[in-house]
mmCIF file of C-alpha atoms in Angstrom:
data_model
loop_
_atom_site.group_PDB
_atom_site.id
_atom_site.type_symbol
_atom_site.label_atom_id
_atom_site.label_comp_id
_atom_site.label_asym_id
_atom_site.label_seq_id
_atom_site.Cartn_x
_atom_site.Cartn_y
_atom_site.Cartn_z
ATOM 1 C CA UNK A 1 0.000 0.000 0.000
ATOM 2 C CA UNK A 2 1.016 3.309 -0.683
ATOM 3 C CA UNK A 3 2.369 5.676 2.253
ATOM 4 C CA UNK A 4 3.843 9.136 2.583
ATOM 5 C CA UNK A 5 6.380 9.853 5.367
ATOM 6 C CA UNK A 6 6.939 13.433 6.723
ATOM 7 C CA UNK A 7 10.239 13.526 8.928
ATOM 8 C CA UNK A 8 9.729 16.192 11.515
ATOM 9 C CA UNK A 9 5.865 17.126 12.699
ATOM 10 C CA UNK A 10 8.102 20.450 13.639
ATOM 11 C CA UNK A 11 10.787 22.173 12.475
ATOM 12 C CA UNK A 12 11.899 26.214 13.692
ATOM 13 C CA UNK A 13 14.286 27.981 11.516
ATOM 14 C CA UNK A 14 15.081 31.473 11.853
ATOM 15 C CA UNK A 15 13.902 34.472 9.088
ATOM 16 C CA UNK A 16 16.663 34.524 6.292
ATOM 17 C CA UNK A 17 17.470 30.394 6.705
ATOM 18 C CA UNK A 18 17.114 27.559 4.416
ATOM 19 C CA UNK A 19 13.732 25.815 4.789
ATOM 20 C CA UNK A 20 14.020 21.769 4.354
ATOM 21 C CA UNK A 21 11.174 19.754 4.642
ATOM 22 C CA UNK A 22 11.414 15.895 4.309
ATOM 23 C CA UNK A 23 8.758 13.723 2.467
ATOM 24 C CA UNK A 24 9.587 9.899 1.160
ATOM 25 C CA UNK A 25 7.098 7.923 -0.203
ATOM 26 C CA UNK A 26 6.542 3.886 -0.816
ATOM 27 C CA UNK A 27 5.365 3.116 -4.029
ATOM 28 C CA UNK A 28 5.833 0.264 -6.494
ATOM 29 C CA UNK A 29 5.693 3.139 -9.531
ATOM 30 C CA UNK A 30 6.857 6.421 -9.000
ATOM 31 C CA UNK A 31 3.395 8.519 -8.052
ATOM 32 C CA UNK A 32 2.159 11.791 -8.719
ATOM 33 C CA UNK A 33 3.571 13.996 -5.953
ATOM 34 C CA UNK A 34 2.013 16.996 -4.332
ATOM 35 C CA UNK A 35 2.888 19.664 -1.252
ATOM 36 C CA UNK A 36 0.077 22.068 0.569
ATOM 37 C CA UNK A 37 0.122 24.407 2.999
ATOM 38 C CA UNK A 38 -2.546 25.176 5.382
ATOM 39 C CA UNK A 39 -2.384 28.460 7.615
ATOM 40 C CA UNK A 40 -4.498 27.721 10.872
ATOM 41 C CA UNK A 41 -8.010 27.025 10.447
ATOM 42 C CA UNK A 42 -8.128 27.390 6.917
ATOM 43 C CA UNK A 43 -8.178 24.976 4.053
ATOM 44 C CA UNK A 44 -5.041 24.246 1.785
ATOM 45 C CA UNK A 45 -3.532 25.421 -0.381
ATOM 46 C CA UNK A 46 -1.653 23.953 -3.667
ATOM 47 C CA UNK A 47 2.402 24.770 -3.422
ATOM 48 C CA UNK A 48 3.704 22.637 -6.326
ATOM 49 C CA UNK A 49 2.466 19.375 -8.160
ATOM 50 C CA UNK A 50 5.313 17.049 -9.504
ATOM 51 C CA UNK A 51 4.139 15.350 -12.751
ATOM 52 C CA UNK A 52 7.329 13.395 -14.110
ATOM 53 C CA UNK A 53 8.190 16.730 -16.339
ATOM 54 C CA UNK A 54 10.677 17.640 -14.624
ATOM 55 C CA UNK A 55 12.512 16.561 -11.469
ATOM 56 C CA UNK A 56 12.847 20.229 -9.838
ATOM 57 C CA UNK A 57 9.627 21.224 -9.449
ATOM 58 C CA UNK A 58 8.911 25.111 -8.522
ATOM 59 C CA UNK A 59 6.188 26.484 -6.574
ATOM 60 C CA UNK A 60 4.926 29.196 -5.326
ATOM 61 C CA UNK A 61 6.050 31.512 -2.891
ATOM 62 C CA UNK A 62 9.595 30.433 -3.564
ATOM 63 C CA UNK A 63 9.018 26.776 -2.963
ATOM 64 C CA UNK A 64 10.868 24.297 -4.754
ATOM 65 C CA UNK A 65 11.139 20.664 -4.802
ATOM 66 C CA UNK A 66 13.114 17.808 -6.588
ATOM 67 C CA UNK A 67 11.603 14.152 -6.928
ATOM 68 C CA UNK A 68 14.370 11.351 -6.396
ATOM 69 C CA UNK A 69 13.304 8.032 -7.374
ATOM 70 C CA UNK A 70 16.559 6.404 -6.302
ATOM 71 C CA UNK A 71 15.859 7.845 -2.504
ATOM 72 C CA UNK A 72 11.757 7.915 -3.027
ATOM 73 C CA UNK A 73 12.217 11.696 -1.779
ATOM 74 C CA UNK A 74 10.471 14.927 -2.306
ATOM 75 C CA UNK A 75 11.686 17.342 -0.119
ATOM 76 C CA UNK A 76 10.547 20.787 -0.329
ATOM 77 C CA UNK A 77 13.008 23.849 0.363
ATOM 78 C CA UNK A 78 12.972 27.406 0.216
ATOM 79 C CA UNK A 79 16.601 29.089 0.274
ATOM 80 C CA UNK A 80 15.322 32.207 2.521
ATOM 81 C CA UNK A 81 12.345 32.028 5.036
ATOM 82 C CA UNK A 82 9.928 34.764 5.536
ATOM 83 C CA UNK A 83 8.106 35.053 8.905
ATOM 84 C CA UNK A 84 4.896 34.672 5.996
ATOM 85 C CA UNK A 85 6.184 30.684 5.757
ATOM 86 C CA UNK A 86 4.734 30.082 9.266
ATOM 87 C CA UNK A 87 2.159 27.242 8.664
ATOM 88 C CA UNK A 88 1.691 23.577 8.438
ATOM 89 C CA UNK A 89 2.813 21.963 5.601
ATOM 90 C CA UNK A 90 1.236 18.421 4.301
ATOM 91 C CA UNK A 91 2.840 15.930 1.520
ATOM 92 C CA UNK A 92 0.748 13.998 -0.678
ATOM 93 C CA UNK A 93 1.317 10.760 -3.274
ATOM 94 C CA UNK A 94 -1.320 10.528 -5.636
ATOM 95 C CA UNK A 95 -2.393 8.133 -8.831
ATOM 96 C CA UNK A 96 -4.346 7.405 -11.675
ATOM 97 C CA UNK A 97 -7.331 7.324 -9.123
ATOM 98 C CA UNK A 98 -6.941 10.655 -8.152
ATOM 99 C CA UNK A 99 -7.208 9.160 -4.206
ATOM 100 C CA UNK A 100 -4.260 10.911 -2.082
ATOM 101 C CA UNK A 101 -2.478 9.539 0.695
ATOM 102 C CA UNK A 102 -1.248 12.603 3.254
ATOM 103 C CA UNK A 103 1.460 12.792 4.941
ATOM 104 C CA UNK A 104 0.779 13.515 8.785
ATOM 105 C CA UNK A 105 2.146 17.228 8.623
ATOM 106 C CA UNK A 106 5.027 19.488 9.178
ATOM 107 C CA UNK A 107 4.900 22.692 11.522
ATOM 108 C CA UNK A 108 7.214 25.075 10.725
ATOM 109 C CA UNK A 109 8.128 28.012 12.827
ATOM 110 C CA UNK A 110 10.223 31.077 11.958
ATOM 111 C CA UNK A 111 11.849 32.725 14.621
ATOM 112 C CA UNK A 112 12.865 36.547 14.074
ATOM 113 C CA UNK B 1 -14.957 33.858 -8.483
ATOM 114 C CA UNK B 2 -14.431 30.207 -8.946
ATOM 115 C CA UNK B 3 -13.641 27.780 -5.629
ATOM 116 C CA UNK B 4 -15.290 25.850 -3.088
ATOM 117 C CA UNK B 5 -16.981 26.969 -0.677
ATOM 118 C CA UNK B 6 -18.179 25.169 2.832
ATOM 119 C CA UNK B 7 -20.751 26.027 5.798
ATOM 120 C CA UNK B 8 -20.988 26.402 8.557
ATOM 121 C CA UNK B 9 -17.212 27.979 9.688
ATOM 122 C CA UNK B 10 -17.803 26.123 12.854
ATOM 123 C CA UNK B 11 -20.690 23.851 14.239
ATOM 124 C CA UNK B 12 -21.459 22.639 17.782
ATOM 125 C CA UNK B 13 -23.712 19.541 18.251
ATOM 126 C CA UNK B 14 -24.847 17.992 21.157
ATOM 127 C CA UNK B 15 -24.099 14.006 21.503
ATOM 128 C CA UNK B 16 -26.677 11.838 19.700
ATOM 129 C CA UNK B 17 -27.471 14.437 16.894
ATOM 130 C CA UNK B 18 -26.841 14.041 13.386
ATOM 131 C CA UNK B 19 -25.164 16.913 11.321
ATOM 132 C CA UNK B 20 -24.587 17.520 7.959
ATOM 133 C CA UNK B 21 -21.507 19.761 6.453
ATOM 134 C CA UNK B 22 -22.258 21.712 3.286
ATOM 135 C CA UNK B 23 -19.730 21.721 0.652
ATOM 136 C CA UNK B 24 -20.460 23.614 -3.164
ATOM 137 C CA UNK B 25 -17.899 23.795 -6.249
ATOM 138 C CA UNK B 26 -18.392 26.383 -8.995
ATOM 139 C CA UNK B 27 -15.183 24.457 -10.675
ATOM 140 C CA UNK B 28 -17.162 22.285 -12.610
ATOM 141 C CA UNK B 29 -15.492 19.533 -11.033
ATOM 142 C CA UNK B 30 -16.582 16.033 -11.699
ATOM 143 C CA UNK B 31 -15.227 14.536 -8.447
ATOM 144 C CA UNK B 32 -15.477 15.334 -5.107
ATOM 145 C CA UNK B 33 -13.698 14.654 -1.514
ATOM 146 C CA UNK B 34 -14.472 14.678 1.972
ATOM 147 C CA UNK B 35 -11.696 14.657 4.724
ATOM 148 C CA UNK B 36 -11.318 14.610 7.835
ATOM 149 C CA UNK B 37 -8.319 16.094 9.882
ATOM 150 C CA UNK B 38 -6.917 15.250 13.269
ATOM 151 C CA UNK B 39 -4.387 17.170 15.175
ATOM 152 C CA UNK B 40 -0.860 14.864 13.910
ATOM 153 C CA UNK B 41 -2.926 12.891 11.892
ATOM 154 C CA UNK B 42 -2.708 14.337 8.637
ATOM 155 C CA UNK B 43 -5.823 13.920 6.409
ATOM 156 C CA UNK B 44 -7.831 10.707 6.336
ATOM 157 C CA UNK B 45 -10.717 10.072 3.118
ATOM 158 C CA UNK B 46 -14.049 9.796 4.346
ATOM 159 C CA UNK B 47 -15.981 9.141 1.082
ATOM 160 C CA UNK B 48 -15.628 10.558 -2.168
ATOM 161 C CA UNK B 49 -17.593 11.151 -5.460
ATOM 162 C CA UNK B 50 -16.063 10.970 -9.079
ATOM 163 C CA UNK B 51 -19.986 11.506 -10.986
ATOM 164 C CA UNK B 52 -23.415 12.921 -9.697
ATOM 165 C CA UNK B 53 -25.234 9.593 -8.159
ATOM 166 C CA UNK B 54 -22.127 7.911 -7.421
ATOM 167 C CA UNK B 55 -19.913 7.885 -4.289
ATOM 168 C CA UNK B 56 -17.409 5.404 -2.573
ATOM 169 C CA UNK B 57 -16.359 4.656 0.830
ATOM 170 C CA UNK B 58 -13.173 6.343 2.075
ATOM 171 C CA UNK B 59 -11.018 5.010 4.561
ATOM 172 C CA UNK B 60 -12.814 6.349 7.226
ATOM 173 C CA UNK B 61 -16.677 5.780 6.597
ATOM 174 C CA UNK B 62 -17.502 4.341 9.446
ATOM 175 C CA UNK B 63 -20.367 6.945 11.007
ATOM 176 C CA UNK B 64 -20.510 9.223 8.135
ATOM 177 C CA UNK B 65 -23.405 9.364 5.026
ATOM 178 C CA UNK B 66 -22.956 11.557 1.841
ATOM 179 C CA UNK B 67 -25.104 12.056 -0.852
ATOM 180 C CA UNK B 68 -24.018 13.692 -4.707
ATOM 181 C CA UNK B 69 -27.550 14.307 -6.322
ATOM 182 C CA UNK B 70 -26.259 17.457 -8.197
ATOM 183 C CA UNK B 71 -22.342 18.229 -9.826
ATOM 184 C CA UNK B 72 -21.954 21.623 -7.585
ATOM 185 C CA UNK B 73 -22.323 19.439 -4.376
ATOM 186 C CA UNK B 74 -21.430 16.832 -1.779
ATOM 187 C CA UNK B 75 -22.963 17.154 1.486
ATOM 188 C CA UNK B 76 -21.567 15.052 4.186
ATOM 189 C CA UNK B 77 -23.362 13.566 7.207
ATOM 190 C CA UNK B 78 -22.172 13.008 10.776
ATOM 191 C CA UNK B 79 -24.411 10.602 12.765
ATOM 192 C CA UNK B 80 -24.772 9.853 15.867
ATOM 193 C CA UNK B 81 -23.221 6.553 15.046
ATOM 194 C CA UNK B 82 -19.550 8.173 14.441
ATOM 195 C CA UNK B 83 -17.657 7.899 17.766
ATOM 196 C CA UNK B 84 -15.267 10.878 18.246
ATOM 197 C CA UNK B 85 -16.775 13.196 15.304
ATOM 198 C CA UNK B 86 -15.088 16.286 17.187
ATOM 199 C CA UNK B 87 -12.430 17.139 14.176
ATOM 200 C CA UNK B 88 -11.550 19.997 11.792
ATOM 201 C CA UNK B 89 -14.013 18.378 7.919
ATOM 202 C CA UNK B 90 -12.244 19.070 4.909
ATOM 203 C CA UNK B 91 -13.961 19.223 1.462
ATOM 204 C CA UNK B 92 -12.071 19.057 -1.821
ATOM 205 C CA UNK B 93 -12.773 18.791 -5.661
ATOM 206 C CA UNK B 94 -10.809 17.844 -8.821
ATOM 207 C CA UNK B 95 -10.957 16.932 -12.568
ATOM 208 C CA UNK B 96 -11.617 13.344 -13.465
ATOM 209 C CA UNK B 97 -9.800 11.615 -15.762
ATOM 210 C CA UNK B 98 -9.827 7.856 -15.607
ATOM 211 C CA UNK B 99 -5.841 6.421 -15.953
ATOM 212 C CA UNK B 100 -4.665 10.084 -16.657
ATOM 213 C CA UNK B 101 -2.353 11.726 -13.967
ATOM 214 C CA UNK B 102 -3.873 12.760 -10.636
ATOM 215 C CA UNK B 103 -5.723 15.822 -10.603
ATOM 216 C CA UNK B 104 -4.904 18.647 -8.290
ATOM 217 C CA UNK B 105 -7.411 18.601 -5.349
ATOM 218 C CA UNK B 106 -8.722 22.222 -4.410
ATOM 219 C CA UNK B 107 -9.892 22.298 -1.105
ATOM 220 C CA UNK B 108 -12.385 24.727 0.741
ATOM 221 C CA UNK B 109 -11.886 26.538 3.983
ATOM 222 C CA UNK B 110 -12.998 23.803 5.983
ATOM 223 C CA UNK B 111 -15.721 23.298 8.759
ATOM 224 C CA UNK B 112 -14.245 23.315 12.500
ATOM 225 C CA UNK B 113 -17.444 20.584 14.212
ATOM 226 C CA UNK B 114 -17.585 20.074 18.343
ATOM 227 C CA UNK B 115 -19.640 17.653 19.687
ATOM 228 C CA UNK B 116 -20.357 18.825 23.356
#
């Protein structure tokens, strides 16, 4: 059965720092890979969508993230966080039934 | 403007009362998802539609009815039957296109429920 792993329910970084957060999946075929964000008590919100394109996938708000088959990895980063990033941020493996499995969450934090 | 939209914000019910969430697309959507979230628990599927008059049990079913008489919407019922139905009820919708790619899910702003 298909699973997504989030490494971290929280991570702090300070404004300014490299954002890295971890998602593997388990798959048999590569899936169709997606990261949201949710700010508190609202629904989310779509930050990139990995296809099999490309590998680096961008996003918005400066998001980026690269699919790894070899590792079953797609970590999202952000070279410079903004106090804005603050929010909970969910991983997602999708497939040709359009069913997604979530990850459980990050929280990340940004510290002045 | 296009998007989903869901009602009430937030809904208190007293134990032993059913509920129903409202959840409407203007996205022209064919399918449509229910989720629930836990705190640390990521989402969890509680049913969802891919055509009007058709719907299929989620991981989660247990306690919950839906119905999908019209395209625009997928109402979702909590019953008395569902055991801890305190929990934040997420409602999504996406294309459908059999053995294409998965379709983006766009989710509403969700309904906060407390059972008291």
């Amino acid at each position: 059965a298909q699973s997504v792993t989030q490494l971290g329910s929280h991570v702090s970084v300070s404004e300014g720092a490299l954002v890295l957060l971890r998602c593997n999946y388990s798959s048999s075929v590569p899936p169709y890979l997606f990261w949201y964000v949710q700010y508190p008590n609202q629904g989310l919100q779509l930050l990139l969508k990995y296809t099999s394109a490309a590998t680096l996938v961008k996003g918005i708000n400066g998001f980026e993230a690269e699919f790894k088959k070899s590792e079953t990895s797609f970590h999202l980063t952000k070279p410079s966080a903004h106090m804005r990033d603050a929010a909970e941020y969910f991983c997602a493996a999708g497939g040709a039934t359009n069913k997604l499995i979530f990850g459980t969450g990050t929280l990340l934090a940004v510290q002045p | 403007d296009g998007g989903i939209t869901q009602s009430p914000k937030y809904l208190f019910r007293k134990e032993g009362q059913n509920v129903t969430l409202s959840c409407e697309q203007n996205l022209n959507h064919d399918a449509m998802y229910w989720y629930r979230q836990d705190p640390g628990q990521g989402l969890r599927l509680i049913y969802y539609s891919q055509i009007v008059n058709d719907f299929q049990k989620g991981d989660i079913a247990e306690g919950y009815s839906v119905s999908r008489e019209k395209k625009e919407s997928f109402p979702l019922t909590v019953t008395s039957a569902q055991k801890n139905p305190t929990a934040f009820y997420l409602c999504a919708s996406s294309l459908w296109e059999p053995g294409v790619e998965a379709d983006t899910q766009y989710f509403g702003p969700g309904t906060r429920l407390t059972v008291l």
